[in-house]
mmCIF file of C-alpha atoms and ligand atoms in Angstrom:
data_model
loop_
_atom_site.group_PDB
_atom_site.id
_atom_site.type_symbol
_atom_site.label_atom_id
_atom_site.label_comp_id
_atom_site.label_asym_id
_atom_site.label_seq_id
_atom_site.Cartn_x
_atom_site.Cartn_y
_atom_site.Cartn_z
ATOM 1 C CA MET A 1 141.779 104.968 66.452
ATOM 2 C CA SER A 2 140.154 107.341 68.905
ATOM 3 C CA ARG A 3 140.850 107.992 72.551
ATOM 4 C CA PHE A 4 137.075 107.863 73.104
ATOM 5 C CA TRP A 5 136.806 104.176 72.210
ATOM 6 C CA SER A 6 136.368 101.446 74.766
ATOM 7 C CA PRO A 7 139.611 99.431 74.841
ATOM 8 C CA VAL A 8 138.159 96.375 73.081
ATOM 9 C CA VAL A 9 137.129 98.415 70.022
ATOM 10 C CA ALA A 10 140.658 99.147 68.821
ATOM 11 C CA GLY A 11 141.396 95.431 68.584
ATOM 12 C CA LEU A 12 138.323 94.446 66.559
ATOM 13 C CA SER A 13 138.557 93.209 62.945
ATOM 14 C CA PRO A 14 134.933 93.722 61.839
ATOM 15 C CA TYR A 15 133.220 91.582 59.218
ATOM 16 C CA VAL A 16 133.105 93.097 55.738
ATOM 17 C CA PRO A 17 129.773 92.284 54.060
ATOM 18 C CA GLY A 18 129.511 91.694 50.308
ATOM 19 C CA GLU A 19 129.005 94.805 48.192
ATOM 20 C CA GLN A 20 125.451 96.172 47.951
ATOM 21 C CA PRO A 21 125.769 98.455 44.910
ATOM 22 C CA LYS A 22 123.709 101.647 44.600
ATOM 23 C CA GLN A 23 123.227 101.270 40.844
ATOM 24 C CA GLY A 24 120.680 98.672 39.745
ATOM 25 C CA THR A 25 122.374 97.527 36.553
ATOM 26 C CA LEU A 26 124.931 95.205 38.155
ATOM 27 C CA LEU A 27 124.105 91.493 38.271
ATOM 28 C CA LYS A 28 124.376 90.607 41.969
ATOM 29 C CA LEU A 29 125.719 87.099 42.418
ATOM 30 C CA ASN A 30 127.822 88.018 45.446
ATOM 31 C CA THR A 31 125.717 87.697 48.622
ATOM 32 C CA ASN A 32 123.577 84.583 48.079
ATOM 33 C CA GLU A 33 120.275 86.426 47.917
ATOM 34 C CA ASN A 34 117.333 84.529 46.429
ATOM 35 C CA PRO A 35 116.454 85.738 42.916
ATOM 36 C CA TYR A 36 112.766 84.863 43.192
ATOM 37 C CA GLY A 37 111.694 87.131 46.023
ATOM 38 C CA PRO A 38 109.479 86.378 49.015
ATOM 39 C CA SER A 39 106.038 84.788 48.908
ATOM 40 C CA PRO A 40 103.202 87.219 48.036
ATOM 41 C CA ALA A 41 101.678 86.149 51.357
ATOM 42 C CA VAL A 42 104.673 87.759 53.101
ATOM 43 C CA LEU A 43 104.070 91.104 51.401
ATOM 44 C CA ALA A 44 100.361 90.925 52.235
ATOM 45 C CA ALA A 45 101.107 90.151 55.896
ATOM 46 C CA ILE A 46 103.525 93.069 56.153
ATOM 47 C CA ALA A 47 100.998 95.395 54.487
ATOM 48 C CA ALA A 48 98.270 94.221 56.864
ATOM 49 C CA GLU A 49 100.538 95.035 59.810
ATOM 50 C CA THR A 50 101.364 98.517 58.491
ATOM 51 C CA HIS A 51 98.958 100.717 60.452
ATOM 52 C CA GLU A 52 98.850 102.942 63.516
ATOM 53 C CA GLY A 53 99.404 99.891 65.719
ATOM 54 C CA LEU A 54 103.109 100.425 64.968
ATOM 55 C CA ARG A 55 103.101 102.890 67.865
ATOM 56 C CA LEU A 56 103.001 99.873 70.159
ATOM 57 C CA TYR A 57 106.019 97.704 70.936
ATOM 58 C CA PRO A 58 106.000 94.279 69.290
ATOM 59 C CA ASP A 59 105.599 90.988 71.168
ATOM 60 C CA PRO A 60 109.032 90.658 72.849
ATOM 61 C CA LEU A 61 108.762 86.853 72.643
ATOM 62 C CA SER A 62 107.649 86.694 68.960
ATOM 63 C CA THR A 63 105.209 84.013 70.107
ATOM 64 C CA THR A 64 103.260 83.593 66.863
ATOM 65 C CA LEU A 65 106.413 83.318 64.764
ATOM 66 C CA ARG A 66 108.062 80.893 67.173
ATOM 67 C CA THR A 67 104.944 78.728 67.119
ATOM 68 C CA ALA A 68 104.938 78.680 63.297
ATOM 69 C CA ILE A 69 108.623 77.685 63.221
ATOM 70 C CA ALA A 70 108.032 75.033 65.889
ATOM 71 C CA GLU A 71 105.139 73.504 63.948
ATOM 72 C CA ARG A 72 107.136 73.482 60.704
ATOM 73 C CA HIS A 73 110.030 71.647 62.395
ATOM 74 C CA GLY A 74 108.175 69.385 64.806
ATOM 75 C CA VAL A 75 109.506 70.880 68.035
ATOM 76 C CA GLY A 76 107.982 72.855 70.896
ATOM 77 C CA GLY A 77 107.688 76.640 70.692
ATOM 78 C CA GLU A 78 109.820 76.927 73.847
ATOM 79 C CA GLN A 79 112.661 75.250 71.907
ATOM 80 C CA VAL A 80 112.777 78.089 69.361
ATOM 81 C CA PHE A 81 114.751 81.325 69.718
ATOM 82 C CA VAL A 82 114.377 84.083 67.108
ATOM 83 C CA GLY A 83 116.611 87.042 66.321
ATOM 84 C CA ASN A 84 117.256 89.950 63.993
ATOM 85 C CA GLY A 85 118.903 87.842 61.303
ATOM 86 C CA SER A 86 120.760 84.678 62.103
ATOM 87 C CA ASP A 87 123.847 86.866 62.500
ATOM 88 C CA GLU A 88 122.269 88.221 65.697
ATOM 89 C CA VAL A 89 121.306 84.702 66.787
ATOM 90 C CA LEU A 90 124.920 83.682 66.164
ATOM 91 C CA ALA A 91 126.247 86.648 68.135
ATOM 92 C CA HIS A 92 124.076 85.740 71.138
ATOM 93 C CA THR A 93 125.155 82.104 70.768
ATOM 94 C CA PHE A 94 128.845 83.034 70.923
ATOM 95 C CA HIS A 95 128.125 85.208 73.948
ATOM 96 C CA ALA A 96 125.792 82.835 75.812
ATOM 97 C CA LEU A 97 127.185 79.393 74.991
ATOM 98 C CA LEU A 98 130.662 79.504 73.422
ATOM 99 C CA GLN A 99 132.655 81.888 75.623
ATOM 100 C CA HIS A 100 135.006 79.530 77.492
ATOM 101 C CA ASP A 101 138.714 79.260 78.329
ATOM 102 C CA ALA A 102 139.241 76.329 75.941
ATOM 103 C CA PRO A 103 139.289 77.265 72.238
ATOM 104 C CA LEU A 104 136.254 77.199 70.003
ATOM 105 C CA LEU A 105 136.785 74.909 67.001
ATOM 106 C CA THR A 106 135.716 75.966 63.496
ATOM 107 C CA PRO A 107 136.834 74.835 60.038
ATOM 108 C CA ASP A 108 139.754 76.912 58.675
ATOM 109 C CA ILE A 109 137.659 77.766 55.621
ATOM 110 C CA THR A 110 134.215 78.796 56.867
ATOM 111 C CA TYR A 111 131.844 81.693 57.483
ATOM 112 C CA SER A 112 134.193 84.591 58.108
ATOM 113 C CA PHE A 113 131.922 86.128 60.742
ATOM 114 C CA TYR A 114 132.881 83.426 63.293
ATOM 115 C CA PRO A 115 136.378 84.782 64.036
ATOM 116 C CA VAL A 116 134.867 88.273 64.234
ATOM 117 C CA TYR A 117 132.520 87.189 67.047
ATOM 118 C CA CYS A 118 135.478 85.498 68.748
ATOM 119 C CA GLY A 119 137.266 88.855 68.686
ATOM 120 C CA LEU A 120 134.233 90.716 70.007
ATOM 121 C CA TYR A 121 133.625 88.307 72.893
ATOM 122 C CA GLY A 122 137.272 87.415 73.636
ATOM 123 C CA ILE A 123 136.870 83.760 72.714
ATOM 124 C CA PRO A 124 140.014 81.734 71.905
ATOM 125 C CA HIS A 125 139.644 80.010 68.556
ATOM 126 C CA ASP A 126 141.333 77.131 66.696
ATOM 127 C CA ALA A 127 140.832 76.718 62.948
ATOM 128 C CA VAL A 128 140.715 73.029 61.976
ATOM 129 C CA PRO A 129 141.883 72.529 58.368
ATOM 130 C CA LEU A 130 139.528 71.135 55.760
ATOM 131 C CA ASP A 131 141.114 68.252 53.840
ATOM 132 C CA ASP A 132 142.481 68.636 50.310
ATOM 133 C CA ALA A 133 139.008 68.039 48.852
ATOM 134 C CA MET A 134 137.736 70.939 51.059
ATOM 135 C CA GLN A 135 135.769 68.506 53.228
ATOM 136 C CA VAL A 136 135.281 68.664 57.006
ATOM 137 C CA ARG A 137 136.992 65.717 58.718
ATOM 138 C CA VAL A 138 135.196 65.185 62.026
ATOM 139 C CA ALA A 139 138.013 63.045 63.459
ATOM 140 C CA GLU A 140 140.163 66.213 63.466
ATOM 141 C CA TYR A 141 137.782 67.764 65.987
ATOM 142 C CA ARG A 142 138.516 65.069 68.562
ATOM 143 C CA ARG A 143 140.498 67.343 70.868
ATOM 144 C CA PRO A 144 139.838 69.443 73.974
ATOM 145 C CA CYS A 145 137.759 72.515 73.135
ATOM 146 C CA GLY A 146 135.195 74.955 74.525
ATOM 147 C CA GLY A 147 132.690 74.287 71.745
ATOM 148 C CA ILE A 148 132.336 73.692 68.006
ATOM 149 C CA ILE A 149 130.594 75.674 65.290
ATOM 150 C CA LEU A 150 130.301 74.855 61.623
ATOM 151 C CA PRO A 151 127.915 75.626 58.810
ATOM 152 C CA ASN A 152 126.173 72.726 57.071
ATOM 153 C CA PRO A 153 126.507 72.968 54.115
ATOM 154 C CA ASN A 154 129.793 74.741 54.777
ATOM 155 C CA ALA A 155 130.275 78.253 53.430
ATOM 156 C CA PRO A 156 131.871 79.223 51.129
ATOM 157 C CA THR A 157 132.591 75.700 49.876
ATOM 158 C CA GLY A 158 128.916 74.600 49.665
ATOM 159 C CA ILE A 159 129.842 71.049 50.689
ATOM 160 C CA ALA A 160 127.350 69.221 52.945
ATOM 161 C CA LEU A 161 128.289 67.100 55.957
ATOM 162 C CA PRO A 162 126.291 63.878 56.551
ATOM 163 C CA LEU A 163 124.186 63.732 59.720
ATOM 164 C CA ALA A 164 126.198 60.723 60.896
ATOM 165 C CA ASP A 165 129.290 62.970 61.070
ATOM 166 C CA ILE A 166 127.366 65.571 63.066
ATOM 167 C CA GLU A 167 126.310 62.836 65.490
ATOM 168 C CA THR A 168 129.965 61.876 65.851
ATOM 169 C CA LEU A 169 130.788 65.457 66.872
ATOM 170 C CA LEU A 170 127.893 65.480 69.353
ATOM 171 C CA ARG A 171 128.956 62.182 70.913
ATOM 172 C CA ASP A 172 132.640 63.110 71.036
ATOM 173 C CA HIS A 173 131.827 66.339 72.907
ATOM 174 C CA PRO A 174 128.966 65.676 75.344
ATOM 175 C CA ASP A 175 130.071 68.569 77.582
ATOM 176 C CA GLN A 176 130.444 71.182 74.841
ATOM 177 C CA VAL A 177 127.873 72.913 72.688
ATOM 178 C CA VAL A 178 127.979 71.962 69.008
ATOM 179 C CA VAL A 179 126.378 74.642 66.815
ATOM 180 C CA ILE A 180 125.264 73.750 63.288
ATOM 181 C CA ASP A 181 124.656 76.855 61.175
ATOM 182 C CA GLU A 182 122.124 75.708 58.577
ATOM 183 C CA ALA A 183 121.891 78.941 56.558
ATOM 184 C CA TYR A 184 121.873 76.906 53.309
ATOM 185 C CA VAL A 185 120.482 73.569 54.470
ATOM 186 C CA ASP A 186 117.275 73.809 52.427
ATOM 187 C CA PHE A 187 119.200 73.659 49.158
ATOM 188 C CA GLY A 188 120.485 70.137 49.625
ATOM 189 C CA ALA A 189 121.764 69.096 53.065
ATOM 190 C CA GLU A 190 120.030 67.148 55.811
ATOM 191 C CA SER A 191 118.921 69.232 58.799
ATOM 192 C CA ALA A 192 120.167 68.278 62.268
ATOM 193 C CA ILE A 193 116.908 69.490 63.874
ATOM 194 C CA PRO A 194 115.621 65.880 64.339
ATOM 195 C CA LEU A 195 118.697 65.257 66.538
ATOM 196 C CA VAL A 196 117.780 68.036 68.980
ATOM 197 C CA ALA A 197 115.496 65.719 70.993
ATOM 198 C CA ARG A 198 118.398 63.337 71.661
ATOM 199 C CA TYR A 199 121.336 65.729 72.114
ATOM 200 C CA GLU A 200 121.220 68.371 74.822
ATOM 201 C CA ASN A 201 124.465 69.867 73.443
ATOM 202 C CA LEU A 202 123.102 70.596 69.939
ATOM 203 C CA LEU A 203 122.002 74.032 68.737
ATOM 204 C CA VAL A 204 120.778 74.382 65.142
ATOM 205 C CA ILE A 205 120.581 77.856 63.567
ATOM 206 C CA GLN A 206 118.666 78.771 60.409
ATOM 207 C CA THR A 207 117.817 81.965 58.538
ATOM 208 C CA LEU A 208 114.966 83.238 56.379
ATOM 209 C CA SER A 209 117.479 85.230 54.305
ATOM 210 C CA LYS A 210 118.300 82.610 51.705
ATOM 211 C CA SER A 211 115.706 79.913 51.022
ATOM 212 C CA ARG A 212 112.806 82.181 52.118
ATOM 213 C CA ALA A 213 114.138 85.155 50.137
ATOM 214 C CA LEU A 214 113.951 87.561 53.085
ATOM 215 C CA ALA A 215 117.494 88.881 53.531
ATOM 216 C CA GLY A 216 115.997 92.379 53.792
ATOM 217 C CA LEU A 217 113.652 91.495 56.656
ATOM 218 C CA ARG A 218 116.406 90.185 58.971
ATOM 219 C CA VAL A 219 114.998 87.079 60.675
ATOM 220 C CA GLY A 220 116.880 84.015 61.897
ATOM 221 C CA PHE A 221 116.240 81.374 64.521
ATOM 222 C CA ALA A 222 117.819 78.695 66.669
ATOM 223 C CA ILE A 223 116.380 75.365 67.807
ATOM 224 C CA GLY A 224 117.682 73.461 70.818
ATOM 225 C CA GLN A 225 116.718 72.032 74.180
ATOM 226 C CA ARG A 226 115.482 74.448 76.857
ATOM 227 C CA PRO A 227 118.763 75.069 78.743
ATOM 228 C CA LEU A 228 120.497 76.314 75.566
ATOM 229 C CA ILE A 229 117.477 78.393 74.492
ATOM 230 C CA GLU A 230 117.204 79.848 77.991
ATOM 231 C CA GLY A 231 120.859 80.917 77.806
ATOM 232 C CA LEU A 232 120.121 82.745 74.547
ATOM 233 C CA GLU A 233 117.021 84.375 76.042
ATOM 234 C CA ARG A 234 119.030 85.638 79.017
ATOM 235 C CA VAL A 235 121.536 87.334 76.690
ATOM 236 C CA LYS A 236 118.809 88.704 74.402
ATOM 237 C CA ASP A 237 116.960 90.223 77.367
ATOM 238 C CA SER A 238 120.208 91.797 78.530
ATOM 239 C CA PHE A 239 120.765 93.342 75.082
ATOM 240 C CA ASN A 240 117.489 94.185 73.249
ATOM 241 C CA SER A 241 114.109 92.884 74.367
ATOM 242 C CA TYR A 242 112.473 93.655 70.980
ATOM 243 C CA PRO A 243 114.855 92.433 68.289
ATOM 244 C CA LEU A 244 112.045 91.618 65.807
ATOM 245 C CA ASP A 245 109.711 94.447 64.899
ATOM 246 C CA ARG A 246 106.010 93.972 64.117
ATOM 247 C CA LEU A 247 106.529 93.856 60.353
ATOM 248 C CA ALA A 248 109.308 91.275 60.618
ATOM 249 C CA GLN A 249 107.263 89.028 62.908
ATOM 250 C CA ALA A 250 104.245 89.179 60.576
ATOM 251 C CA GLY A 251 106.245 88.677 57.368
ATOM 252 C CA ALA A 252 108.391 85.875 58.747
ATOM 253 C CA THR A 253 105.343 84.009 60.064
ATOM 254 C CA ALA A 254 103.717 84.169 56.617
ATOM 255 C CA ALA A 255 106.949 82.974 54.982
ATOM 256 C CA ILE A 256 107.207 79.936 57.239
ATOM 257 C CA ARG A 257 103.565 79.067 56.527
ATOM 258 C CA ASP A 258 103.886 79.271 52.718
ATOM 259 C CA GLU A 259 105.528 75.921 52.082
ATOM 260 C CA ALA A 260 104.505 75.796 48.399
ATOM 261 C CA TRP A 261 106.257 79.048 47.486
ATOM 262 C CA PHE A 262 109.381 77.940 49.318
ATOM 263 C CA VAL A 263 109.488 74.543 47.600
ATOM 264 C CA GLN A 264 108.971 76.059 44.153
ATOM 265 C CA SER A 265 111.753 78.646 44.354
ATOM 266 C CA ARG A 266 114.120 76.207 46.026
ATOM 267 C CA ASP A 267 113.584 73.623 43.290
ATOM 268 C CA ARG A 268 114.244 76.194 40.581
ATOM 269 C CA ILE A 269 117.492 77.231 42.273
ATOM 270 C CA VAL A 270 118.611 73.615 42.646
ATOM 271 C CA ALA A 271 117.938 73.022 38.918
ATOM 272 C CA SER A 272 119.845 76.183 37.939
ATOM 273 C CA ARG A 273 122.739 75.132 40.156
ATOM 274 C CA ALA A 274 123.116 71.916 38.168
ATOM 275 C CA TRP A 275 123.124 73.883 34.898
ATOM 276 C CA LEU A 276 125.638 76.435 36.228
ATOM 277 C CA THR A 277 127.959 73.726 37.571
ATOM 278 C CA GLU A 278 127.950 72.023 34.178
ATOM 279 C CA ALA A 279 128.465 75.262 32.248
ATOM 280 C CA LEU A 280 131.376 76.377 34.442
ATOM 281 C CA GLY A 281 132.929 72.937 34.019
ATOM 282 C CA GLY A 282 132.658 73.444 30.266
ATOM 283 C CA LEU A 283 134.731 76.632 30.627
ATOM 284 C CA GLY A 284 137.450 74.685 32.436
ATOM 285 C CA PHE A 285 136.470 75.584 36.004
ATOM 286 C CA GLU A 286 136.780 73.189 38.905
ATOM 287 C CA VAL A 287 133.449 73.410 40.792
ATOM 288 C CA LEU A 288 132.955 71.887 44.253
ATOM 289 C CA PRO A 289 129.817 69.742 44.714
ATOM 290 C CA SER A 290 127.389 72.305 46.153
ATOM 291 C CA ALA A 291 124.405 71.676 48.421
ATOM 292 C CA ALA A 292 123.817 75.440 48.729
ATOM 293 C CA ASN A 293 122.450 78.318 46.602
ATOM 294 C CA PHE A 294 125.951 79.182 45.407
ATOM 295 C CA VAL A 295 128.838 77.387 43.784
ATOM 296 C CA PHE A 296 132.509 77.649 44.706
ATOM 297 C CA ALA A 297 134.723 77.469 41.653
ATOM 298 C CA ARG A 298 138.250 78.125 40.430
ATOM 299 C CA HIS A 299 139.994 78.178 37.112
ATOM 300 C CA PRO A 300 143.332 76.344 36.895
ATOM 301 C CA ALA A 301 144.962 79.122 34.868
ATOM 302 C CA ARG A 302 143.355 82.331 36.119
ATOM 303 C CA ALA A 303 143.753 84.166 39.408
ATOM 304 C CA GLY A 304 140.569 84.563 41.446
ATOM 305 C CA ALA A 305 141.145 88.278 42.086
ATOM 306 C CA ASP A 306 141.571 88.953 38.340
ATOM 307 C CA LEU A 307 138.440 86.987 37.484
ATOM 308 C CA ALA A 308 136.381 88.829 40.107
ATOM 309 C CA ALA A 309 137.704 92.211 38.930
ATOM 310 C CA GLY A 310 137.112 91.332 35.269
ATOM 311 C CA LEU A 311 133.550 90.272 36.014
ATOM 312 C CA ARG A 312 132.939 93.441 38.025
ATOM 313 C CA SER A 313 134.113 95.653 35.181
ATOM 314 C CA ARG A 314 131.586 93.828 32.972
ATOM 315 C CA GLY A 315 128.741 94.385 35.417
ATOM 316 C CA VAL A 316 128.715 91.045 37.274
ATOM 317 C CA LEU A 317 129.398 90.866 41.020
ATOM 318 C CA VAL A 318 130.670 87.619 42.555
ATOM 319 C CA ARG A 319 132.331 87.083 45.946
ATOM 320 C CA HIS A 320 136.078 86.703 46.197
ATOM 321 C CA PHE A 321 137.925 86.228 49.503
ATOM 322 C CA ARG A 322 141.541 87.294 49.992
ATOM 323 C CA THR A 323 141.981 84.399 52.384
ATOM 324 C CA LYS A 324 144.821 81.860 52.338
ATOM 325 C CA ARG A 325 143.914 78.581 50.544
ATOM 326 C CA ILE A 326 140.960 80.135 48.682
ATOM 327 C CA GLU A 327 142.484 83.184 46.926
ATOM 328 C CA ASP A 328 141.791 81.635 43.529
ATOM 329 C CA TRP A 329 138.211 80.630 44.222
ATOM 330 C CA LEU A 330 135.024 82.529 43.431
ATOM 331 C CA ARG A 331 131.766 82.128 45.310
ATOM 332 C CA ILE A 332 128.966 82.592 42.807
ATOM 333 C CA THR A 333 125.313 82.860 43.850
ATOM 334 C CA VAL A 334 122.874 80.779 41.805
ATOM 335 C CA GLY A 335 120.532 83.298 40.179
ATOM 336 C CA THR A 336 117.731 82.741 37.687
ATOM 337 C CA ASP A 337 118.589 80.725 34.578
ATOM 338 C CA ALA A 338 118.960 83.973 32.621
ATOM 339 C CA GLU A 339 121.318 85.396 35.272
ATOM 340 C CA CYS A 340 123.415 82.228 35.319
ATOM 341 C CA ALA A 341 123.612 82.348 31.524
ATOM 342 C CA ARG A 342 124.715 86.004 31.622
ATOM 343 C CA LEU A 343 127.510 85.099 34.059
ATOM 344 C CA VAL A 344 128.673 82.211 31.870
ATOM 345 C CA GLU A 345 128.560 84.334 28.689
ATOM 346 C CA THR A 346 130.516 87.089 30.415
ATOM 347 C CA LEU A 347 133.183 84.612 31.525
ATOM 348 C CA ARG A 348 133.331 83.167 28.026
ATOM 349 C CA GLY A 349 133.949 86.652 26.642
ATOM 350 C CA MET A 350 136.865 87.195 29.053
ATOM 351 C CA LYS A 351 139.116 84.501 27.562
HETATM 352 C C1 PLP B 401 124.008 84.290 55.210
HETATM 353 C C2 PLP B 401 124.602 83.538 56.369
HETATM 354 C C3 PLP B 401 124.232 83.815 57.683
HETATM 355 C C4 PLP B 401 123.501 85.068 58.070
HETATM 356 O O1 PLP B 401 122.250 85.153 57.712
HETATM 357 P P1 PLP B 401 121.321 86.353 58.205
HETATM 358 O O2 PLP B 401 120.161 85.635 58.762
HETATM 359 O O3 PLP B 401 121.024 87.107 56.962
HETATM 360 O O4 PLP B 401 122.024 87.167 59.220
HETATM 361 C C5 PLP B 401 124.700 83.001 58.690
HETATM 362 N N1 PLP B 401 125.538 81.991 58.443
HETATM 363 C C6 PLP B 401 125.959 81.730 57.195
HETATM 364 C C7 PLP B 401 126.905 80.607 56.980
HETATM 365 C C8 PLP B 401 125.516 82.512 56.129
HETATM 366 O O5 PLP B 401 125.990 82.299 54.908
#
């Protein structure tokens, strides 16, 4: 607390990101980074952009990158908005499209940044419970609201929602924006981007942090019809006209264009996920069916906090949330096969 703070600051409950350890010996399975690294074409593009031209501001519209994203997804460049990580795209979305008197609906178990943005922008918020199988029930969202946001697949459960259910949300709420946060969609869910042409109330958000292995570059994007994108642009140009630097624009463009690299690392992660799910089951864990690059698992006889602490003391980081309903669950990033095996062996040794 400081008397110098603006009044809103004292009331904030900021997001706490997963640990980024200084020492390199820990196995990091806690923040859903991609173990395979970005395409070599990304590194080459960033190197090629690293010259005295950095004295100049970057393209404020990120035109080349937006065009690459538009071509990849079969939309127009003017339907693409890019930001400094999808977290920034999300922040602008809350500010531009979700700040209303009626409450924003989210699942009760979901990305924990959403309530933080609600606090920052003064947005009322209702948490709609997942069912006992940790699934989203779209019928529960049939109530007055100012908007809806959910990840697909959901985080941290990893469970995917069928497109038909997303269409139900869009049809039930023609006057509200429905935001689908597709941070993990490439690992096994169906993207809602093909619905954008038919639903003016749909905004789809993706990131290059997970399936494109570029968490360190900070690039995310949104796709929607012009009125929604224009709302985001108005907020962006009232906040920071140059959110993506020259290196990020060059690297992200190369990443979007290297489909082969993306497909190869994604397929390896999906195969390792199946192995990890099976191996955890063999140790007695309940593992939710994941469409993401992590699994969400609990042991019937062992507390989640103890498991996470025991793993940490043995050099393995996983994510544990001290949140009601999921205190006993661990969110474990799918690493390489060798990393998954090290996690499983470590757990086996903790019996
Ligand atoms: C990782 C993640 C993001 C944020 O991604 P960045 O682009 O790295 O900011 C957004 N939403 C969900 C659900 C995520 O898990």
